[in-house]
Amino acid sequence: MKVLIVGGVAGGASAAARLRRLDENAEIIIFEKGRHISYANCGLPYYIGNIITEEEKLFLQTPESMKEKFNIDVRVNSEVTTVNPEKREIEVLNIDSGKKYRETYDKLVLAPGSIPIRPKIPGVDDERIFTLKNVSDTFAITEYIDKKKPGEALVVGGGYIGVEMAENLRHRGINVSIIELSNQVIGPIDPDMAAVVHMKLKSKEVGLILEDGVKSFSKSDMRLEVELNSGRKINTDMVILAVGVKPDVSLAREAGLKIGSLGGILVDRHMQTSDENIFAVGDAVEVIDLVNNNPALIPLAGPANKQGRIAANNIAGKEDSYEGTLGNAIIKVFDMTVAAVGNSEKTLKKYGTEYMKIYIHPPSHAGYYPDAVPMHFKLLFSPGDGKILGAQIVGYEGVDKRIDVIAVSIKAGMTVYDLQELELAYAPPYSSAKDPVNMAGYVASNVLEGIYEIMHWDEVAKNKDLAIIDVRTPVEFSMGHVDGAVNIPVEQLRQRINEVPRDKQVAVYCQVGIRGYQAYRILKQNGFDNVRDVNGGYKTYLTTKEEYSIEDVEKESDVISNNDSRASGCTDEDCNITANIKLDACGLQCPGPIMKVSGTVADMNSGDIVEIRATDPAFANDIRSWCGSTGNTLSGIKQESGVITAYVKKGRSGKDMEPKVQQGNEKTLVVFSGELDKAIAAFIIANGAAAMGNKVTMFFTFWGLNILRRHEGADVRKSLLDHMFGFMMPRGTKRLGLSRMNMGGMGPRLIRHVMKSKNVDTLEDLIDKAKEQGVRLVACSMSMDVMGFKQEEFIDGVEIGGVAYFLDSADRSNMSMFI
Ligand code: FAD
């Protein structure tokens, strides 16, 4: 038997090797139009990023090794130009000699892969615009980087390859931005999960331009000018086009083989095309999506390899079939892992499939064992029988194994009830006695059985008449909460149950879902019929709320390497600090880690160093502020795989090791009073201090908050009590009374008149000037809660801060004034 194979990489090489193992006598010839066979496509971005440093490692086999090991004739630089199914013959172009020849076959395997899409954008042929598909592309990109040393790069397309390239170009020290037409990167996951990836990219200083595309490329001086659909223009030094691939069906189409509805080669379960002697595998073929049974194009290496093997089995007379693809995919995004399997919510909606979803945020392993890092886990399942439809996981450690367990469970037709029962390997460093996969099964089963009624954040946003109860601690609440929520910690819920309205639908939420579920059960068993837990808690809210802006994300380099007077950053290499005390705060949410640090440092001697490991993303900033305000030294800080490691030395470095408050030319004013004359006095002092070069912070608390209110009010959701409270207090500067001689409102008008006649700025002008001079206006979060004020009710430019913020600012000030 003579078997010819077109394409010598994933599918083609796999088919050839399997066939040889089954049939020692077959004549097997691989034709590969490139210079290399069996190379590691998936490793190419990492070669560009200098993570894989040896070129040879990219080549899994060579023509020589294929000959030696498998007795396979490999012809590189050989392009198959036509296939003649009637004559069972192909025509081959020897690219080196330019000569063409024919070769007959008994069986033919087409494994030509896919072609990177190169949209016909004006200027797209510029030599600085690259696509990445094979080894030649890889060498072209590395050579350009090595020789031209580009400072900036634009990656067009935020799919797997685009994101991997962005990371690897960052590794080469290049400033990178990704431009993506849709509203998210990594299309196979849903936007709520992609939001977490957006944060990671931003924190690694990858620019992200969403919902925009490239209109044209043009030369500008020595650089490339990229004009976007929005009209924005970007200058860059190189471009990677990663806007997707399409199946390479040119040979198949010309040979008259059937092409599927999505443009891939049509094959049956045996990988046989419409011609019985021609098989096709890999990126070039259409497969069946195993979840929805529709045709799909899923260009992944795993399926290509398996299909190659299956085609070989059938050619050798060993019947075998390929049932379909789950699209199980995983990607490293810097130190984060993103994985998805089965159908996303978007796909389920597209096909009109009924589904339910749950979110959980379990730790990667037992919380008491060091370095447990939470993961975002979304499970999609069928509302009828609980059949698993898909999952997406974003996290650090252990994402890969959980996604694979889900992949197996989908393939096996399992339901969420089965997930509860899976016996998964457990020891504290690896998992919890209830693995995240079991947890997902428990939550989803409870939901299906009606033991646990949930709602999702999008439903909360739509229902304006909800009573929202935040069952976290007051400190967690003060760090951020959902508009209109009332804080009743779950521990107090039984005593304060009368505060929960019985005439409305009640939504409870906590940080990740566990306390919310408890609160839900307490309320349910106390006669609250119309109560729901908002699934996934506040953590999910942060990724789903529409107004969430990735602009809020701090760059890790700002957090980690900012060598200011209060904290020195360090990298992995230079973080060579020996700590005599170790503190594990992993798994704790803010303010847990800081409280643990505070307790530990209190018992340390001056000069002692504690190494703290924490997984709360806010910890990097918190520890910086904490050290600054407590007079301790942040000797180093680094972040790796979701774990922030900080080194805190008790006291200051140098001779004087005792903790000491650092003072500078900063001034802090606490504005407690909400009276016009005191407000004017406060702003005059603040403006004066700012004019003298001081950094000024005005911390508004209690009645002082009225000064910051907008005159026109704002449309915010509030409880009745908060509304009444707000109604009774002056709304904005124009309604403030005087501390003395108010005279039923005459006094303020009189004083404004006098100020005008004497050319003194009005309070409104003073506020504007203060803002112009960079005076920070900070509203006290605790007072806001007490008085029922929301940020939207304040004038522009007001920040929100807690007591720690004030104390930090006051510690750095050499003047604090209370008005
Ligand atoms: P290919 O492996 O692309 O091989 C096709 C070969 O056929 C090519 O070498 C081509 O030159 C040759 N050919 C085409 N036409 C002819 C002709 N007429 N004559 C002779 N030869 C021809 N997948 C994953 O699952 N995980 C990953 O992490 C991953 N990362 C990737 C990173 C990059 C940069 C790229 C480009 C792909 C990545 N993939 C990944 C996708 C994966 O590599 C493909 O799905 C897989 O290689 C497809 O195998 P294939 O055999 O169909 O095609």
PDB file of C-alpha atoms and ligand atoms in Angstrom, residues 5-13 31-34 36-37 39-46 75 78-81 111-114 132-134 160-161 164-165 245 248 250-251 281-285 298-305 307 328-331, ligand 1:
ATOM      1  CA  ILE A   5       0.524  12.578   3.346  1.00  0.00           C
ATOM      2  CA  VAL A   6       0.235  16.308   2.653  1.00  0.00           C
ATOM      3  CA  GLY A   7       1.554  18.310   5.607  1.00  0.00           C
ATOM      4  CA  GLY A   8       4.214  17.133   8.002  1.00  0.00           C
ATOM      5  CA  VAL A   9       3.333  18.662  11.347  1.00  0.00           C
ATOM      6  CA  ALA A  10       0.688  17.766  13.954  1.00  0.00           C
ATOM      7  CA  GLY A  11      -1.908  15.745  12.031  1.00  0.00           C
ATOM      8  CA  GLY A  12       0.327  14.596   9.163  1.00  0.00           C
ATOM      9  CA  ALA A  13       3.291  13.417  11.263  1.00  0.00           C
ATOM     10  CA  PHE A  31       5.186  16.143   1.568  1.00  0.00           C
ATOM     11  CA  GLU A  32       5.841  19.343   3.488  1.00  0.00           C
ATOM     12  CA  LYS A  33       6.077  22.650   1.697  1.00  0.00           C
ATOM     13  CA  GLY A  34       8.048  24.255   4.518  1.00  0.00           C
ATOM     14  CA  HIS A  36      10.682  21.762   8.756  1.00  0.00           C
ATOM     15  CA  ILE A  37       8.407  18.950   9.821  1.00  0.00           C
ATOM     16  CA  TYR A  39       7.784  21.302  14.852  1.00  0.00           C
ATOM     17  CA  ALA A  40       6.224  22.646  18.013  1.00  0.00           C
ATOM     18  CA  ASN A  41       3.778  25.293  16.725  1.00  0.00           C
ATOM     19  CA  CYS A  42       2.533  25.770  20.240  1.00  0.00           C
ATOM     20  CA  GLY A  43       6.037  26.579  21.453  1.00  0.00           C
ATOM     21  CA  LEU A  44       6.762  29.243  18.829  1.00  0.00           C
ATOM     22  CA  PRO A  45       5.578  32.277  20.863  1.00  0.00           C
ATOM     23  CA  TYR A  46       7.823  31.130  23.739  1.00  0.00           C
ATOM     24  CA  ARG A  75      10.178  15.461   1.408  1.00  0.00           C
ATOM     25  CA  SER A  78       7.801  20.049  -1.503  1.00  0.00           C
ATOM     26  CA  GLU A  79       4.435  21.611  -2.163  1.00  0.00           C
ATOM     27  CA  VAL A  80       1.568  19.460  -3.348  1.00  0.00           C
ATOM     28  CA  THR A  81      -0.086  21.596  -5.996  1.00  0.00           C
ATOM     29  CA  ALA A 111      -3.203  17.553   6.755  1.00  0.00           C
ATOM     30  CA  PRO A 112      -2.482  21.027   5.372  1.00  0.00           C
ATOM     31  CA  GLY A 113      -3.584  22.862   8.526  1.00  0.00           C
ATOM     32  CA  SER A 114      -4.921  26.391   8.478  1.00  0.00           C
ATOM     33  CA  LEU A 132       2.867  33.681  13.250  1.00  0.00           C
ATOM     34  CA  LYS A 133       2.129  30.237  11.878  1.00  0.00           C
ATOM     35  CA  ASN A 134       5.362  28.372  11.411  1.00  0.00           C
ATOM     36  CA  TYR A 160      -4.906  32.723  22.101  1.00  0.00           C
ATOM     37  CA  ILE A 161      -2.000  33.515  19.789  1.00  0.00           C
ATOM     38  CA  GLU A 164       0.586  34.666  23.994  1.00  0.00           C
ATOM     39  CA  MET A 165       2.480  36.963  21.657  1.00  0.00           C
ATOM     40  CA  VAL A 245      -7.025  31.259  11.046  1.00  0.00           C
ATOM     41  CA  ASP A 248      -6.580  25.478   4.230  1.00  0.00           C
ATOM     42  CA  SER A 250      -7.479  24.918  -1.533  1.00  0.00           C
ATOM     43  CA  LEU A 251      -6.261  21.433  -2.589  1.00  0.00           C
ATOM     44  CA  VAL A 281      -7.342  15.706   9.511  1.00  0.00           C
ATOM     45  CA  GLY A 282      -6.442  18.681  11.696  1.00  0.00           C
ATOM     46  CA  ASP A 283      -7.189  22.369  11.349  1.00  0.00           C
ATOM     47  CA  ALA A 284      -8.375  21.891   7.768  1.00  0.00           C
ATOM     48  CA  VAL A 285     -11.449  19.828   8.681  1.00  0.00           C
ATOM     49  CA  ILE A 298     -11.652  24.032  16.421  1.00  0.00           C
ATOM     50  CA  PRO A 299      -7.999  24.475  15.454  1.00  0.00           C
ATOM     51  CA  LEU A 300      -6.152  22.779  18.305  1.00  0.00           C
ATOM     52  CA  ALA A 301      -3.141  20.469  18.412  1.00  0.00           C
ATOM     53  CA  GLY A 302      -4.765  17.714  20.496  1.00  0.00           C
ATOM     54  CA  PRO A 303      -7.610  17.038  18.076  1.00  0.00           C
ATOM     55  CA  ALA A 304      -5.225  17.235  15.065  1.00  0.00           C
ATOM     56  CA  ASN A 305      -2.926  14.594  16.564  1.00  0.00           C
ATOM     57  CA  GLN A 307      -7.428  12.615  14.109  1.00  0.00           C
ATOM     58  CA  ASN A 328     -10.692  21.972  25.744  1.00  0.00           C
ATOM     59  CA  ALA A 329      -8.131  24.778  25.664  1.00  0.00           C
ATOM     60  CA  ILE A 330      -5.728  26.349  28.098  1.00  0.00           C
ATOM     61  CA  ILE A 331      -3.469  29.368  27.962  1.00  0.00           C
TER      62      ILE A 331
HETATM   63  P1  FAD B   1      -0.245  22.132  10.958  1.00  0.00           P
HETATM   64  O1  FAD B   1       0.367  21.619  12.200  1.00  0.00           O
HETATM   65  O2  FAD B   1      -0.331  23.587  10.784  1.00  0.00           O
HETATM   66  O3  FAD B   1       0.546  21.496   9.770  1.00  0.00           O
HETATM   67  C1  FAD B   1       0.172  21.720   8.438  1.00  0.00           C
HETATM   68  C2  FAD B   1       1.403  21.661   7.557  1.00  0.00           C
HETATM   69  O4  FAD B   1       0.981  21.429   6.253  1.00  0.00           O
HETATM   70  C3  FAD B   1       2.167  22.949   7.540  1.00  0.00           C
HETATM   71  O5  FAD B   1       3.494  22.776   7.967  1.00  0.00           O
HETATM   72  C4  FAD B   1       2.109  23.380   6.082  1.00  0.00           C
HETATM   73  O6  FAD B   1       3.316  23.979   5.643  1.00  0.00           O
HETATM   74  C5  FAD B   1       1.866  22.096   5.372  1.00  0.00           C
HETATM   75  N1  FAD B   1       1.188  22.264   4.073  1.00  0.00           N
HETATM   76  C6  FAD B   1       0.070  22.975   3.811  1.00  0.00           C
HETATM   77  N2  FAD B   1      -0.264  22.873   2.514  1.00  0.00           N
HETATM   78  C7  FAD B   1       0.647  22.077   1.931  1.00  0.00           C
HETATM   79  C8  FAD B   1       0.852  21.616   0.617  1.00  0.00           C
HETATM   80  N3  FAD B   1       0.018  21.943  -0.360  1.00  0.00           N
HETATM   81  N4  FAD B   1       1.901  20.832   0.371  1.00  0.00           N
HETATM   82  C9  FAD B   1       2.753  20.485   1.364  1.00  0.00           C
HETATM   83  N5  FAD B   1       2.629  20.884   2.614  1.00  0.00           N
HETATM   84  C10 FAD B   1       1.576  21.678   2.921  1.00  0.00           C
HETATM   85  N6  FAD B   1      -2.928  24.352  19.702  1.00  0.00           N
HETATM   86  C11 FAD B   1      -3.090  23.876  20.953  1.00  0.00           C
HETATM   87  O7  FAD B   1      -3.862  22.944  21.163  1.00  0.00           O
HETATM   88  N7  FAD B   1      -2.422  24.442  22.004  1.00  0.00           N
HETATM   89  C12 FAD B   1      -1.561  25.470  21.831  1.00  0.00           C
HETATM   90  O8  FAD B   1      -0.953  25.951  22.806  1.00  0.00           O
HETATM   91  C13 FAD B   1      -1.370  25.980  20.531  1.00  0.00           C
HETATM   92  N8  FAD B   1      -0.541  27.022  20.314  1.00  0.00           N
HETATM   93  C14 FAD B   1      -0.324  27.447  19.037  1.00  0.00           C
HETATM   94  C15 FAD B   1       0.574  28.485  18.813  1.00  0.00           C
HETATM   95  C16 FAD B   1       0.808  28.915  17.526  1.00  0.00           C
HETATM   96  C17 FAD B   1       1.752  30.060  17.302  1.00  0.00           C
HETATM   97  C18 FAD B   1       0.155  28.323  16.438  1.00  0.00           C
HETATM   98  C19 FAD B   1       0.410  28.783  15.042  1.00  0.00           C
HETATM   99  C20 FAD B   1      -0.755  27.299  16.638  1.00  0.00           C
HETATM  100  C21 FAD B   1      -0.999  26.857  17.945  1.00  0.00           C
HETATM  101  N9  FAD B   1      -1.894  25.822  18.184  1.00  0.00           N
HETATM  102  C22 FAD B   1      -2.084  25.370  19.461  1.00  0.00           C
HETATM  103  C23 FAD B   1      -2.678  25.225  17.096  1.00  0.00           C
HETATM  104  C24 FAD B   1      -2.014  23.934  16.614  1.00  0.00           C
HETATM  105  O9  FAD B   1      -0.681  24.147  16.348  1.00  0.00           O
HETATM  106  C25 FAD B   1      -2.751  23.462  15.387  1.00  0.00           C
HETATM  107  O10 FAD B   1      -4.083  23.240  15.714  1.00  0.00           O
HETATM  108  C26 FAD B   1      -2.156  22.182  14.850  1.00  0.00           C
HETATM  109  O11 FAD B   1      -0.812  22.319  14.543  1.00  0.00           O
HETATM  110  C27 FAD B   1      -2.916  21.760  13.584  1.00  0.00           C
HETATM  111  O12 FAD B   1      -2.303  20.652  13.031  1.00  0.00           O
HETATM  112  P2  FAD B   1      -2.415  20.360  11.473  1.00  0.00           P
HETATM  113  O13 FAD B   1      -1.648  19.122  11.233  1.00  0.00           O
HETATM  114  O14 FAD B   1      -3.820  20.409  11.055  1.00  0.00           O
HETATM  115  O15 FAD B   1      -1.700  21.590  10.782  1.00  0.00           O
END
